[in-house]
mmCIF file of C-alpha atoms in Angstrom:
data_model
loop_
_atom_site.group_PDB
_atom_site.id
_atom_site.type_symbol
_atom_site.label_atom_id
_atom_site.label_comp_id
_atom_site.label_asym_id
_atom_site.label_seq_id
_atom_site.Cartn_x
_atom_site.Cartn_y
_atom_site.Cartn_z
ATOM 1 C CA UNK T 20 35.123 -208.368 96.987
ATOM 2 C CA UNK T 21 31.377 -208.349 96.768
ATOM 3 C CA UNK T 22 31.534 -209.828 93.192
ATOM 4 C CA UNK T 23 31.600 -213.391 93.155
ATOM 5 C CA UNK T 24 32.688 -213.615 89.505
ATOM 6 C CA UNK T 25 36.134 -211.558 90.243
ATOM 7 C CA UNK T 26 35.899 -213.295 93.697
ATOM 8 C CA UNK T 27 35.978 -216.537 91.263
ATOM 9 C CA UNK T 28 38.824 -215.497 88.941
ATOM 10 C CA UNK T 29 40.939 -214.291 91.835
ATOM 11 C CA UNK T 30 40.519 -217.879 93.902
ATOM 12 C CA UNK T 31 41.319 -219.335 90.321
ATOM 13 C CA UNK T 32 44.504 -217.207 90.336
ATOM 14 C CA UNK T 33 45.463 -218.389 93.654
ATOM 15 C CA UNK T 34 45.334 -221.734 93.581
ATOM 16 C CA UNK T 35 46.772 -222.149 90.303
ATOM 17 C CA UNK T 36 49.830 -220.237 91.617
ATOM 18 C CA UNK T 37 49.989 -221.640 94.621
ATOM 19 C CA UNK T 38 49.480 -225.415 96.201
ATOM 20 C CA UNK T 39 46.921 -226.501 93.124
ATOM 21 C CA UNK T 40 43.930 -227.014 95.376
ATOM 22 C CA UNK T 41 40.805 -227.496 92.973
ATOM 23 C CA UNK T 42 39.435 -224.409 91.751
ATOM 24 C CA UNK T 43 36.219 -224.116 93.227
ATOM 25 C CA UNK T 44 33.475 -221.457 93.189
ATOM 26 C CA UNK T 45 32.787 -222.054 96.771
ATOM 27 C CA UNK T 46 36.638 -221.176 98.017
ATOM 28 C CA UNK T 47 35.821 -217.709 97.125
ATOM 29 C CA UNK T 48 37.197 -217.085 101.045
ATOM 30 C CA UNK T 49 40.479 -218.625 99.814
ATOM 31 C CA UNK T 50 41.484 -215.108 97.799
ATOM 32 C CA UNK T 51 40.565 -212.960 100.708
ATOM 33 C CA UNK T 52 40.287 -214.988 104.209
ATOM 34 C CA UNK T 53 38.435 -212.773 106.856
ATOM 35 C CA UNK T 54 36.678 -210.960 103.992
ATOM 36 C CA UNK T 55 32.950 -211.746 104.140
ATOM 37 C CA UNK T 56 32.453 -212.914 100.594
ATOM 38 C CA UNK T 57 29.352 -214.428 99.515
ATOM 39 C CA UNK T 58 29.878 -217.699 97.396
ATOM 40 C CA UNK T 59 28.285 -218.308 94.219
ATOM 41 C CA UNK T 60 25.405 -220.390 95.519
ATOM 42 C CA UNK T 61 24.582 -218.084 98.664
ATOM 43 C CA UNK T 62 24.659 -215.167 96.295
ATOM 44 C CA UNK T 63 22.142 -216.942 94.099
ATOM 45 C CA UNK T 64 19.533 -217.770 96.589
ATOM 46 C CA UNK T 65 19.732 -214.445 98.243
ATOM 47 C CA UNK T 66 18.816 -213.231 95.033
ATOM 48 C CA UNK T 67 15.780 -215.154 94.246
ATOM 49 C CA UNK T 68 14.572 -214.633 97.900
ATOM 50 C CA UNK T 69 15.114 -210.926 97.778
ATOM 51 C CA UNK T 70 13.058 -211.485 94.474
ATOM 52 C CA UNK T 71 10.466 -214.007 95.714
ATOM 53 C CA UNK T 72 10.099 -211.152 98.519
ATOM 54 C CA UNK T 73 9.414 -208.134 96.501
ATOM 55 C CA UNK T 74 7.187 -210.228 94.239
ATOM 56 C CA UNK T 75 5.014 -211.370 97.351
ATOM 57 C CA UNK T 76 4.742 -207.606 98.593
ATOM 58 C CA UNK T 77 3.634 -206.767 94.827
ATOM 59 C CA UNK T 78 0.724 -209.931 95.462
ATOM 60 C CA UNK T 79 -0.118 -208.740 98.557
ATOM 61 C CA UNK T 80 -1.104 -205.319 97.468
ATOM 62 C CA UNK T 81 -2.616 -206.098 94.301
ATOM 63 C CA UNK T 82 -5.213 -208.004 96.422
ATOM 64 C CA UNK T 83 -5.389 -205.817 99.141
ATOM 65 C CA UNK T 84 -6.227 -203.492 95.856
ATOM 66 C CA UNK T 85 -8.888 -205.963 94.672
ATOM 67 C CA UNK T 86 -10.282 -205.523 98.669
ATOM 68 C CA UNK T 87 -10.185 -201.869 97.961
ATOM 69 C CA UNK T 88 -7.909 -201.533 100.974
ATOM 70 C CA UNK T 89 -5.205 -200.035 99.050
ATOM 71 C CA UNK T 90 -5.255 -197.390 96.163
ATOM 72 C CA UNK T 91 -4.626 -198.091 92.089
ATOM 73 C CA UNK T 92 -1.287 -196.075 92.511
ATOM 74 C CA UNK T 93 -0.200 -198.008 95.483
ATOM 75 C CA UNK T 94 -1.303 -201.144 93.463
ATOM 76 C CA UNK T 95 0.620 -200.261 90.302
ATOM 77 C CA UNK T 96 3.772 -199.006 92.074
ATOM 78 C CA UNK T 97 4.283 -202.041 94.018
ATOM 79 C CA UNK T 98 3.305 -204.549 90.970
ATOM 80 C CA UNK T 99 5.763 -201.891 89.161
ATOM 81 C CA UNK T 100 8.923 -202.604 91.527
ATOM 82 C CA UNK T 101 8.053 -206.473 91.945
ATOM 83 C CA UNK T 102 8.111 -206.267 88.165
ATOM 84 C CA UNK T 103 11.179 -204.124 88.057
ATOM 85 C CA UNK T 104 13.225 -206.719 91.147
ATOM 86 C CA UNK T 105 12.536 -209.528 88.494
ATOM 87 C CA UNK T 106 13.738 -207.978 85.495
ATOM 88 C CA UNK T 107 16.926 -206.932 87.178
ATOM 89 C CA UNK T 108 17.270 -210.659 89.006
ATOM 90 C CA UNK T 109 16.773 -212.607 85.755
ATOM 91 C CA UNK T 110 19.309 -210.212 84.065
ATOM 92 C CA UNK T 111 21.623 -210.496 86.962
ATOM 93 C CA UNK T 112 20.780 -214.733 86.723
ATOM 94 C CA UNK T 113 21.648 -214.489 82.968
ATOM 95 C CA UNK T 114 24.960 -212.586 83.246
ATOM 96 C CA UNK T 115 26.197 -214.810 86.398
ATOM 97 C CA UNK T 116 25.227 -218.134 84.030
ATOM 98 C CA UNK T 117 26.704 -216.725 81.124
ATOM 99 C CA UNK T 118 30.043 -216.086 82.978
ATOM 100 C CA UNK T 119 29.592 -219.263 84.855
ATOM 101 C CA UNK T 120 29.384 -220.913 81.837
ATOM 102 C CA UNK T 121 32.455 -219.274 80.091
ATOM 103 C CA UNK T 122 34.429 -220.002 82.843
ATOM 104 C CA UNK T 123 33.416 -223.952 82.994
ATOM 105 C CA UNK T 124 34.640 -224.175 78.965
ATOM 106 C CA UNK T 125 37.963 -222.761 79.581
ATOM 107 C CA UNK T 126 40.667 -225.004 78.299
ATOM 108 C CA UNK T 127 42.759 -226.190 81.449
ATOM 109 C CA UNK Q 24 17.297 -196.766 99.975
ATOM 110 C CA UNK Q 25 20.183 -195.285 97.676
ATOM 111 C CA UNK Q 26 19.037 -195.043 94.465
ATOM 112 C CA UNK Q 27 18.056 -191.996 93.198
ATOM 113 C CA UNK Q 28 15.514 -193.381 90.481
ATOM 114 C CA UNK Q 29 13.731 -195.697 93.075
ATOM 115 C CA UNK Q 30 13.447 -192.432 95.380
ATOM 116 C CA UNK Q 31 12.393 -190.183 92.557
ATOM 117 C CA UNK Q 32 9.813 -192.771 92.105
ATOM 118 C CA UNK Q 33 8.741 -192.467 95.399
ATOM 119 C CA UNK Q 34 8.420 -188.750 95.357
ATOM 120 C CA UNK Q 35 6.237 -189.107 91.886
ATOM 121 C CA UNK Q 36 4.264 -191.544 94.111
ATOM 122 C CA UNK Q 37 3.098 -189.162 96.717
ATOM 123 C CA UNK Q 38 2.633 -186.814 94.202
ATOM 124 C CA UNK Q 39 -0.207 -188.775 92.269
ATOM 125 C CA UNK Q 40 -1.824 -189.434 96.112
ATOM 126 C CA UNK Q 41 -1.738 -185.805 97.015
ATOM 127 C CA UNK Q 42 -3.518 -185.021 93.221
ATOM 128 C CA UNK Q 43 -6.147 -188.015 93.683
ATOM 129 C CA UNK Q 44 -6.986 -186.516 97.426
ATOM 130 C CA UNK Q 45 -7.401 -183.219 96.138
ATOM 131 C CA UNK Q 46 -9.431 -184.014 93.077
ATOM 132 C CA UNK Q 47 -11.723 -186.451 95.869
ATOM 133 C CA UNK Q 48 -12.070 -182.571 97.598
ATOM 134 C CA UNK Q 49 -12.974 -181.548 93.885
ATOM 135 C CA UNK Q 50 -15.452 -184.261 93.532
ATOM 136 C CA UNK Q 51 -17.254 -183.754 96.994
ATOM 137 C CA UNK Q 52 -17.547 -179.960 96.234
ATOM 138 C CA UNK Q 53 -19.091 -180.686 92.587
ATOM 139 C CA UNK Q 54 -21.366 -183.063 94.094
ATOM 140 C CA UNK Q 55 -22.442 -180.628 96.900
ATOM 141 C CA UNK Q 56 -22.658 -177.656 95.320
ATOM 142 C CA UNK Q 57 -26.607 -177.296 95.948
ATOM 143 C CA UNK Q 58 -26.437 -179.220 99.314
ATOM 144 C CA UNK Q 59 -28.437 -176.641 101.751
ATOM 145 C CA UNK Q 60 -28.883 -176.690 105.191
ATOM 146 C CA UNK Q 61 -30.938 -179.504 107.377
ATOM 147 C CA UNK Q 62 -32.650 -176.724 109.157
ATOM 148 C CA UNK Q 63 -34.301 -173.657 108.754
ATOM 149 C CA UNK Q 64 -31.696 -170.475 108.283
ATOM 150 C CA UNK Q 65 -28.651 -172.877 108.726
ATOM 151 C CA UNK Q 66 -25.355 -173.135 106.907
ATOM 152 C CA UNK Q 67 -25.054 -175.163 104.006
ATOM 153 C CA UNK Q 68 -22.320 -177.077 102.671
ATOM 154 C CA UNK Q 69 -18.522 -175.037 102.956
ATOM 155 C CA UNK Q 70 -16.661 -175.628 99.888
ATOM 156 C CA UNK Q 71 -13.531 -177.736 100.691
ATOM 157 C CA UNK Q 72 -9.693 -176.625 99.814
ATOM 158 C CA UNK Q 73 -6.578 -178.738 100.148
ATOM 159 C CA UNK Q 74 -3.369 -177.053 101.167
ATOM 160 C CA UNK Q 75 -0.284 -178.750 100.033
ATOM 161 C CA UNK Q 76 2.934 -179.523 102.271
ATOM 162 C CA UNK Q 77 6.208 -180.775 101.719
ATOM 163 C CA UNK Q 78 7.300 -183.632 103.949
ATOM 164 C CA UNK Q 79 10.520 -184.771 104.259
ATOM 165 C CA UNK Q 80 11.106 -188.730 103.848
ATOM 166 C CA UNK Q 81 13.700 -189.681 106.474
ATOM 167 C CA UNK Q 82 14.215 -193.446 105.049
ATOM 168 C CA UNK Q 83 14.858 -191.876 101.329
ATOM 169 C CA UNK Q 84 16.267 -188.390 102.099
ATOM 170 C CA UNK Q 85 13.684 -186.702 100.044
ATOM 171 C CA UNK Q 86 11.086 -184.135 100.149
ATOM 172 C CA UNK Q 87 7.917 -185.720 99.308
ATOM 173 C CA UNK Q 88 4.544 -183.944 99.373
ATOM 174 C CA UNK Q 89 1.300 -184.463 101.427
ATOM 175 C CA UNK Q 90 -1.740 -183.183 101.795
ATOM 176 C CA UNK Q 91 -1.603 -180.905 104.804
ATOM 177 C CA UNK Q 92 -5.217 -180.670 105.507
ATOM 178 C CA UNK Q 93 -8.816 -179.933 103.835
ATOM 179 C CA UNK Q 94 -9.483 -176.905 105.077
ATOM 180 C CA UNK Q 95 -13.179 -174.749 104.921
ATOM 181 C CA UNK Q 96 -12.964 -172.223 102.151
ATOM 182 C CA UNK Q 97 -13.735 -168.984 104.122
ATOM 183 C CA UNK Q 98 -16.241 -166.760 101.625
ATOM 184 C CA UNK Q 99 -19.690 -165.996 102.135
ATOM 185 C CA UNK Q 100 -22.798 -168.537 100.946
ATOM 186 C CA UNK Q 101 -24.985 -167.425 97.971
ATOM 187 C CA UNK Q 102 -28.434 -166.158 99.235
ATOM 188 C CA UNK Q 103 -31.573 -167.376 97.482
ATOM 189 C CA UNK Q 104 -35.352 -165.864 98.091
ATOM 190 C CA UNK Q 105 -37.062 -169.031 98.154
ATOM 191 C CA UNK Q 106 -39.439 -168.791 100.869
ATOM 192 C CA UNK Q 107 -41.137 -172.282 100.663
ATOM 193 C CA UNK Q 108 -37.873 -173.953 100.712
ATOM 194 C CA UNK Q 109 -37.405 -176.200 104.169
ATOM 195 C CA UNK Q 110 -33.896 -174.478 104.842
ATOM 196 C CA UNK Q 111 -35.305 -170.711 104.393
ATOM 197 C CA UNK Q 112 -34.769 -168.450 107.078
ATOM 198 C CA UNK Q 113 -37.400 -166.379 108.597
ATOM 199 C CA UNK Q 114 -37.231 -163.862 105.766
ATOM 200 C CA UNK Q 115 -37.100 -166.201 103.185
ATOM 201 C CA UNK Q 116 -33.628 -166.672 102.042
ATOM 202 C CA UNK Q 117 -31.892 -169.995 101.038
ATOM 203 C CA UNK Q 118 -28.442 -170.078 102.430
ATOM 204 C CA UNK Q 119 -26.638 -171.796 99.068
ATOM 205 C CA UNK Q 120 -22.825 -173.778 99.318
ATOM 206 C CA UNK Q 121 -20.072 -170.822 98.352
ATOM 207 C CA UNK Q 122 -19.223 -173.442 95.544
ATOM 208 C CA UNK Q 123 -18.166 -172.160 92.221
ATOM 209 C CA UNK Q 124 -18.477 -174.441 89.260
ATOM 210 C CA UNK Q 125 -16.085 -172.696 87.293
ATOM 211 C CA UNK Q 126 -13.546 -172.631 90.126
ATOM 212 C CA UNK Q 127 -13.988 -176.461 90.490
ATOM 213 C CA UNK Q 128 -13.240 -177.563 87.339
ATOM 214 C CA UNK Q 129 -10.065 -175.101 87.104
ATOM 215 C CA UNK Q 130 -9.268 -176.423 89.949
ATOM 216 C CA UNK Q 131 -9.856 -180.771 88.768
ATOM 217 C CA UNK Q 132 -7.932 -179.709 85.358
ATOM 218 C CA UNK Q 133 -5.187 -178.178 87.619
ATOM 219 C CA UNK Q 134 -4.675 -181.689 89.696
ATOM 220 C CA UNK Q 135 -5.117 -183.441 85.966
ATOM 221 C CA UNK Q 136 -2.045 -181.698 84.986
ATOM 222 C CA UNK Q 137 -0.233 -182.221 88.113
ATOM 223 C CA UNK Q 138 -1.102 -185.885 88.116
ATOM 224 C CA UNK Q 139 0.107 -186.516 84.537
ATOM 225 C CA UNK Q 140 3.751 -184.654 85.073
ATOM 226 C CA UNK Q 141 3.995 -186.828 87.829
ATOM 227 C CA UNK Q 142 3.380 -189.841 85.718
ATOM 228 C CA UNK Q 143 5.563 -188.945 83.075
ATOM 229 C CA UNK Q 144 8.149 -188.734 85.916
ATOM 230 C CA UNK Q 145 7.667 -192.129 86.818
ATOM 231 C CA UNK Q 146 7.860 -193.417 83.176
ATOM 232 C CA UNK Q 147 10.859 -191.569 82.987
ATOM 233 C CA UNK Q 148 12.583 -193.123 86.028
ATOM 234 C CA UNK Q 149 11.383 -196.403 84.914
ATOM 235 C CA UNK Q 150 12.612 -196.466 81.328
ATOM 236 C CA UNK Q 151 15.932 -195.110 82.803
ATOM 237 C CA UNK Q 152 15.944 -197.911 85.110
ATOM 238 C CA UNK Q 153 14.864 -200.514 82.449
ATOM 239 C CA UNK Q 154 17.970 -199.100 80.118
ATOM 240 C CA UNK Q 155 20.532 -199.759 82.764
ATOM 241 C CA UNK Q 156 19.600 -203.206 82.970
ATOM 242 C CA UNK Q 157 19.393 -203.963 79.509
ATOM 243 C CA UNK Q 158 22.934 -202.529 79.489
ATOM 244 C CA UNK Q 159 23.730 -206.394 81.323
ATOM 245 C CA UNK Q 160 21.067 -207.790 78.440
ATOM 246 C CA UNK Q 161 23.016 -206.393 75.352
ATOM 247 C CA UNK Q 162 26.094 -208.419 74.344
#
């Protein structure tokens, strides 16, 4: 299960059905043992670090462009892909946080 | 790289690069349209032309474009009778570059059109990516 949100719901179902263990987001592996599902925190961390890497690459290319070592197209390309990664990271984060809040508002 | 839209961006970027190199060569030709030889009777600047080649990018699995080479254009030089010119040969003729302004300007316009087309593809791909990401936002 790759999607942490779906994994979370599975964990919730599994724990409520069986032994009443706390519904924790970190317990995604409970639902599918052996399946290397990333937990919520790791997922966000990886998303952030990937985004940071792309942004750094964009900045480096922009600097190289100012120094005259990269063409205009390369600079625009790098900055555009950085912007795109940032946009999608923000959209995914917003969605995930919304889902998380939705989950926390669930009546128990 | 799996995303076809990202690959489209990459392919168009290679098109942009190829067309800018082509424009660079046109600029060289136009700038050197009157460059004569430095020695009497020697050959002047020779018009350069670029050739385009298709190149398969292994990572993306798509055909990029690249400049195959910048070659000298094979056509006779223009001759001008100017006995006092430093580059004139024994009979008083100076060899002038085989650069035709009209051809160069036409080439320049073609490079411009091709560049525009690639830019449009990039714009379109970006718009499609943005639309898809916006799916996450609209609720």
